[in-house]
GROMACS .gro file of C-alpha atoms in nm:
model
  260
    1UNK     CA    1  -1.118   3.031   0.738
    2UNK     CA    2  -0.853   2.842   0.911
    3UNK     CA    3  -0.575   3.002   1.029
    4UNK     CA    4  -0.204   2.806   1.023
    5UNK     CA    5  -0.182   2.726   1.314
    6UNK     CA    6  -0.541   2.542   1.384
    7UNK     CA    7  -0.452   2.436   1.085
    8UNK     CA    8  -0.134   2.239   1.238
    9UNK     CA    9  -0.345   2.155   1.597
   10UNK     CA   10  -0.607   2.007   1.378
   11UNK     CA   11  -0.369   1.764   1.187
   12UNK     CA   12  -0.238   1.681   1.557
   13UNK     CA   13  -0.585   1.588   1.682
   14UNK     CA   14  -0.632   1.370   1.354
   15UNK     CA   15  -0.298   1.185   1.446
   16UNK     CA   16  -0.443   1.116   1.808
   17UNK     CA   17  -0.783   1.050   1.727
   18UNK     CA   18  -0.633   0.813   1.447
   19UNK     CA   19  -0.390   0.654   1.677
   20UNK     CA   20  -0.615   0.611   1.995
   21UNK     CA   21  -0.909   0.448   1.783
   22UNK     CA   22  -0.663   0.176   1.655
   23UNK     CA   23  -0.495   0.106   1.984
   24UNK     CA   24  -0.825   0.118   2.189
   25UNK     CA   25  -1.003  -0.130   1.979
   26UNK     CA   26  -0.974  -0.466   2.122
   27UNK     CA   27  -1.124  -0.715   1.832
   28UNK     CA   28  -0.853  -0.580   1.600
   29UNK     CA   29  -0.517  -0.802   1.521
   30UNK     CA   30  -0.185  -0.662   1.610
   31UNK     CA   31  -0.063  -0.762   1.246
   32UNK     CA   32  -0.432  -0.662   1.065
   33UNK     CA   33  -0.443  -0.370   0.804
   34UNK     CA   34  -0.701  -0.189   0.931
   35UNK     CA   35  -0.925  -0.442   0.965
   36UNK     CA   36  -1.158  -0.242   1.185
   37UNK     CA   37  -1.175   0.029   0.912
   38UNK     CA   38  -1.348  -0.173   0.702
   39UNK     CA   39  -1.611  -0.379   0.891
   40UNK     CA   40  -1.700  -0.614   0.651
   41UNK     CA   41  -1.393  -0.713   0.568
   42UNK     CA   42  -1.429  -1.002   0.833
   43UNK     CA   43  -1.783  -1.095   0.888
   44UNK     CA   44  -1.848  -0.811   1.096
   45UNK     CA   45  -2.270  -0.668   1.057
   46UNK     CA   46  -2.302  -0.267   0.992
   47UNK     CA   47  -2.430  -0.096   1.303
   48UNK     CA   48  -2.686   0.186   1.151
   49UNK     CA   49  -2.886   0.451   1.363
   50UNK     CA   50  -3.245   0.473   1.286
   51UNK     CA   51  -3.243   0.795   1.303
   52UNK     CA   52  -2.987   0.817   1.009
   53UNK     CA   53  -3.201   0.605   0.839
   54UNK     CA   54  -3.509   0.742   0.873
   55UNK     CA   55  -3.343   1.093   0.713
   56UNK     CA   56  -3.154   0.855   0.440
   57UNK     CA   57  -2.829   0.915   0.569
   58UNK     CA   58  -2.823   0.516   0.598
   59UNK     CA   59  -3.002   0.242   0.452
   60UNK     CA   60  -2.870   0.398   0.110
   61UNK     CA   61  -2.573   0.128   0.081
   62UNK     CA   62  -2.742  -0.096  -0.234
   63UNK     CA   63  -2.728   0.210  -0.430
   64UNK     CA   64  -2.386   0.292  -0.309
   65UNK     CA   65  -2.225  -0.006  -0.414
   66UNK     CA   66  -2.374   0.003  -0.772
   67UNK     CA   67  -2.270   0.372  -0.830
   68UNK     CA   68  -1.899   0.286  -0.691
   69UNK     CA   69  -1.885  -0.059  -0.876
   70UNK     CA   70  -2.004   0.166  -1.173
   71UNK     CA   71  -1.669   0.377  -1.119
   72UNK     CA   72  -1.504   0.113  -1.057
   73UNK     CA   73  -1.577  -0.005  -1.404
   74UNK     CA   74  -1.551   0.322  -1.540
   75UNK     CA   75  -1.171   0.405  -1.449
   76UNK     CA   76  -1.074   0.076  -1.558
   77UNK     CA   77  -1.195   0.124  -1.883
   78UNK     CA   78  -1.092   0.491  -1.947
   79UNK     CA   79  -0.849   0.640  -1.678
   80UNK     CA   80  -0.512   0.621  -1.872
   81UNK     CA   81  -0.355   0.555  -1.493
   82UNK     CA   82  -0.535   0.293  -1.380
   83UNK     CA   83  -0.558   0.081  -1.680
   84UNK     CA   84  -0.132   0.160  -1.688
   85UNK     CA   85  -0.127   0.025  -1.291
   86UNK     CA   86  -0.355  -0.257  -1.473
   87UNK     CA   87  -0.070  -0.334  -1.752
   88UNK     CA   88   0.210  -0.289  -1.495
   89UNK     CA   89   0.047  -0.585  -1.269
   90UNK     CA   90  -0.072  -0.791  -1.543
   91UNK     CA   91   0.325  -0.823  -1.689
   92UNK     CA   92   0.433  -0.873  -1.333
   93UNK     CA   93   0.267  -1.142  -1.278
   94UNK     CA   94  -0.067  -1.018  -1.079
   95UNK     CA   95  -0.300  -1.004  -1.353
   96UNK     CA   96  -0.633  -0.828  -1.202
   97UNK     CA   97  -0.988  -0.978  -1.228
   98UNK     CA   98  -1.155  -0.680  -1.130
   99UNK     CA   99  -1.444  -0.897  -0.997
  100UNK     CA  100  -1.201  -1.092  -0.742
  101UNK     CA  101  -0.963  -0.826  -0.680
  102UNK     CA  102  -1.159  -0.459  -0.604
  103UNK     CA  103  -1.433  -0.454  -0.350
  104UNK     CA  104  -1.627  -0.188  -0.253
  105UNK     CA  105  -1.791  -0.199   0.076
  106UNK     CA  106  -1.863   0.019   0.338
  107UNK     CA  107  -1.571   0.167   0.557
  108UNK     CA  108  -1.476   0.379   0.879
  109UNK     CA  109  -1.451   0.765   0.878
  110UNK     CA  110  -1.096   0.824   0.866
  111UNK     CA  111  -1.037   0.598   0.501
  112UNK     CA  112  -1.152   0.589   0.123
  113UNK     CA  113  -1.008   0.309   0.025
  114UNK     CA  114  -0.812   0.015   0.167
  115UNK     CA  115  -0.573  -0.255   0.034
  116UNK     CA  116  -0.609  -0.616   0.206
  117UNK     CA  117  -0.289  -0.795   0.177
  118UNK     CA  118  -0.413  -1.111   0.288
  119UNK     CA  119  -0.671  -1.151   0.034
  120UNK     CA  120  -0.462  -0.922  -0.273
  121UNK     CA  121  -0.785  -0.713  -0.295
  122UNK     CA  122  -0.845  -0.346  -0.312
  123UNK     CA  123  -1.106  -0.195  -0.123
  124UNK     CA  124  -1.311   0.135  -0.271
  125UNK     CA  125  -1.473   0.322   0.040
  126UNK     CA  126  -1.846   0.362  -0.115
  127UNK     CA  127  -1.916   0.588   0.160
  128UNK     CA  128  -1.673   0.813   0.119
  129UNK     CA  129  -1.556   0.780  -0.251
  130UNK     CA  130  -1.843   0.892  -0.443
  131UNK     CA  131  -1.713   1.086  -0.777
  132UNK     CA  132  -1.511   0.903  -1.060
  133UNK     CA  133  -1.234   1.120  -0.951
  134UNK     CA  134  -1.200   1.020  -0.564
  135UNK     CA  135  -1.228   0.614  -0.708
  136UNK     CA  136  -0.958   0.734  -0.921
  137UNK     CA  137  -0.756   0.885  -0.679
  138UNK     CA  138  -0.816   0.542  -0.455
  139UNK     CA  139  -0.766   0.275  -0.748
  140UNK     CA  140  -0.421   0.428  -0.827
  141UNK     CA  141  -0.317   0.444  -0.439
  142UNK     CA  142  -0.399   0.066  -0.339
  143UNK     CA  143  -0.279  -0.077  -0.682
  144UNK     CA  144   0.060   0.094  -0.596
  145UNK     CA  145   0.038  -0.144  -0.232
  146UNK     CA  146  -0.074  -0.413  -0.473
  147UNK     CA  147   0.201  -0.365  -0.697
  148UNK     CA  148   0.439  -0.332  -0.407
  149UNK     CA  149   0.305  -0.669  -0.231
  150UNK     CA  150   0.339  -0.855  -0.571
  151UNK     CA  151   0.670  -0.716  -0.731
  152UNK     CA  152   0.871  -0.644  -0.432
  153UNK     CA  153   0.730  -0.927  -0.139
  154UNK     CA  154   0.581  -0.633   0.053
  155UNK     CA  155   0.575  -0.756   0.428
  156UNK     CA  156   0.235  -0.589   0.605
  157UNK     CA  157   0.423  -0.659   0.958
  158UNK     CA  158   0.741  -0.481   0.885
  159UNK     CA  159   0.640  -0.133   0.986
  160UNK     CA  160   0.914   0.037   0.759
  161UNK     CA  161   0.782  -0.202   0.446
  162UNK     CA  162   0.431  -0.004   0.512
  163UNK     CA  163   0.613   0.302   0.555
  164UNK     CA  164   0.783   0.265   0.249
  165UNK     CA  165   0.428   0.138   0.022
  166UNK     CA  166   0.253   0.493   0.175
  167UNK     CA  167   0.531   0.674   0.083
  168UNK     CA  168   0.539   0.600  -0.285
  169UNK     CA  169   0.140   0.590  -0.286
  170UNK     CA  170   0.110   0.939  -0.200
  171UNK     CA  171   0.468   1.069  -0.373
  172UNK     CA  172   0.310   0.962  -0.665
  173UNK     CA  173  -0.083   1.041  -0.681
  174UNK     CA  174  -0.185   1.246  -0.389
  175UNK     CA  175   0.060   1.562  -0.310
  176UNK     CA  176   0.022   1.862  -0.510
  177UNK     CA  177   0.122   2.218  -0.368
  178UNK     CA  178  -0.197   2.355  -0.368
  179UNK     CA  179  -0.333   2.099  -0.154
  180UNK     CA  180  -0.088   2.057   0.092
  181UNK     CA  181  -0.093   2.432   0.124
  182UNK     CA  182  -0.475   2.361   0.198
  183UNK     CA  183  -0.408   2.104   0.427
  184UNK     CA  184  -0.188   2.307   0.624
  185UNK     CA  185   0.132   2.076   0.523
  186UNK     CA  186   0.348   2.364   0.380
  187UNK     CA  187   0.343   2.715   0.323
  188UNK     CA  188   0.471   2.996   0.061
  189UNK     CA  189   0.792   2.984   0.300
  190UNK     CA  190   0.915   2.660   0.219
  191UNK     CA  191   0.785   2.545  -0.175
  192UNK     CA  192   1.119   2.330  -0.201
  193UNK     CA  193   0.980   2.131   0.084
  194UNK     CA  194   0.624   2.148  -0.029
  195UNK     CA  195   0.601   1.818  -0.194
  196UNK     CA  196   0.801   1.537   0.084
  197UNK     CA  197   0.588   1.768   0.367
  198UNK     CA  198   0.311   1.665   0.206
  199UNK     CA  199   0.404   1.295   0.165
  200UNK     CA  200   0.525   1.293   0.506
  201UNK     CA  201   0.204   1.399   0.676
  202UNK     CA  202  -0.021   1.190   0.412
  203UNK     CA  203   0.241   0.847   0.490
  204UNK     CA  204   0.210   0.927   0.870
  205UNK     CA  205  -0.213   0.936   0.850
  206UNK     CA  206  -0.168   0.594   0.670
  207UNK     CA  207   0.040   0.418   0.922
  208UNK     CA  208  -0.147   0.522   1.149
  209UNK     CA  209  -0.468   0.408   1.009
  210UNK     CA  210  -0.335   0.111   0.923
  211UNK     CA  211  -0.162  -0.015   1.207
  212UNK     CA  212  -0.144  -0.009   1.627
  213UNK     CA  213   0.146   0.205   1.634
  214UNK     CA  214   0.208   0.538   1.778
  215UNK     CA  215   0.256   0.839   1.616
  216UNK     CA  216   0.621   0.889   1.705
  217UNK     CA  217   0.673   0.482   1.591
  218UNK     CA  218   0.487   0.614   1.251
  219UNK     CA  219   0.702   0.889   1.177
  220UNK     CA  220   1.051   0.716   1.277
  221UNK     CA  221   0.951   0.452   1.025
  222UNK     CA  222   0.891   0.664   0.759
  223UNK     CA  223   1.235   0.891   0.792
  224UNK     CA  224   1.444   0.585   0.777
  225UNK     CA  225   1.312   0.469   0.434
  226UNK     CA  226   1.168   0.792   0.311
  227UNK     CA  227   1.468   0.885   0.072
  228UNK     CA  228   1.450   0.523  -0.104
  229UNK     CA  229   1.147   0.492  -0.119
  230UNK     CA  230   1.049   0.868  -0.245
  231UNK     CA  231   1.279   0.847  -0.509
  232UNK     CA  232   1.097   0.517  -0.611
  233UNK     CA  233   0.852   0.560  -0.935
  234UNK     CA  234   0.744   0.256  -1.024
  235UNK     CA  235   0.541   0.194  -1.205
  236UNK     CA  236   0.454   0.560  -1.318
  237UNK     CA  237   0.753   0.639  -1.340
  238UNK     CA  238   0.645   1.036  -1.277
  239UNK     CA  239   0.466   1.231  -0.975
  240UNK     CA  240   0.119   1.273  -1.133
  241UNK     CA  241   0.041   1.653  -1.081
  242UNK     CA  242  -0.309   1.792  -1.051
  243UNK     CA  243  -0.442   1.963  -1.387
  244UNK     CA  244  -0.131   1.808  -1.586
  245UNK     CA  245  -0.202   1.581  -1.876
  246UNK     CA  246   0.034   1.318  -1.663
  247UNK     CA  247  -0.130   1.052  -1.649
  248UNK     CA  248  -0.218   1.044  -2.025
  249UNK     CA  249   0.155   1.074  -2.079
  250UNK     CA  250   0.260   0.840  -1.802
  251UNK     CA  251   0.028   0.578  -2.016
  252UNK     CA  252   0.182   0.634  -2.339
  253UNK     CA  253   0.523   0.579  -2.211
  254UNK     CA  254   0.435   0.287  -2.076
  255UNK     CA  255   0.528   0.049  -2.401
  256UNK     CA  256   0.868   0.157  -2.296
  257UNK     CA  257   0.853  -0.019  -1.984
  258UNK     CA  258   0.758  -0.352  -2.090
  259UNK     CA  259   0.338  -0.194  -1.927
  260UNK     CA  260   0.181  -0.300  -2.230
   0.00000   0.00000   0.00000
């Protein structure tokens, strides 16, 4: 078991290793979002080892696509928050064809999912999102960027406008107290802080990710626009909790909302 403080060291390396595999890459764009995470994404061939291969930890990514375009298709049918995130872009204006508009493909280790501005497409990590529940968990993240870049002109080159899209993306889906406790975000000291820790820490790995910035550049961005843009629930208008029947009651409320 981890103690609390590997726990915190750990989340420090992650930063770095984060942060130093951005900058040090030389092909990727100063302005990109992450386009090195997601090889593909430009052209770019897959690099496999044979010796993966040969033990079938490669070669597999055929079947991986069909099984995550099959979850794809799933959640859009059935998840009550995905098809809401569906309604909510459809009456804004940025009706989804889920054939144009989510990809899945085959991504770096430190993402599960991606959101590509310049092309308004989501991006399901096959590799690493392999359960209905982690496509889930993805779908709902990048359609909140989506929704941001369509409803409220989301600049991808404003560092504080990314800031601001990671902090509502994990706000609203991804914190929970038991897994920030898990994650070594928070402790039983400090529950009232639980949930922004959380965010915080989640928003920071984002940035990072997604841009050549440092980690102290990360983390200035998001405290200038974290209390805006915390407070923001659109278009959930809730913080989805783990276990909670939220999201089925996020979805019926959504008639109220003009998410129809």
């Amino acid at each position: 078991m981890i103690g609390k403080n590997e726990k915190t060291e750990k989340k420090k390396k992650d930063e770095n290793d984060i942060a130093e595999n951005v900058s040090t890459n030389e092909s990727i764009d100063d302005h990109s979002w992450g386009m090195d995470l997601y090889p593909e994404r430009r052209g770019a061939k897959l690099k496999r080892s044979w010796f993966k291969t040969m033990i079938g930890l490669e070669g597999r990514e055929s079947l991986d696509n069909v099984r995550c375009e099959t979850n794809v298709y799933y959640c859009i049918k059935n998840s009550p928050i995905v098809k809401l995130m569906v309604a909510a872009l459809k009456s804004s204006g940025c009706e989804i064809d889920i054939r144009r508009h989510i990809s899945c493909e085959v991504c770096g280790p430190y993402v599960t999912g991606g959101y590509d501005a310049e092309l308004n497409q989501v991006v399901i990590c096959q590799n690493s999102a392999v359960s209905k529940g982690a496509v889930q968990a993805n779908l709902l993240h990048e359609m909140i960027h989506m929704f941001d870049y369509c409803r409220n002109k989301l600049d991808l080159k404003n560092i504080d406008h990314l800031a601001c899209t990671e902090i509502r993306a994990a706000s609203i889906g991804h914190c929970s107290f038991l897994g920030s406790l898990v994650h070594g975000y928070s402790s039983f000291t400090n529950i009232k802080a639980t949930h922004q820790n959380c965010v915080k820490s989640k928003a920071k790995l984002s940035v990072l990710a997604a841009h050549k910035v440092t980690p102290e550049e990360a983390e200035a961005a998001i405290e200038r626009v974290f209390t805006k843009c915390y407070n923001d629930l659109e278009p959930i208008g809730r913080r989805i909790r783990r276990n909670s029947d939220d999201m089925t009651k996020a979805y019926a409320e959504a008639y109220l909302y003009g998410y129809t």
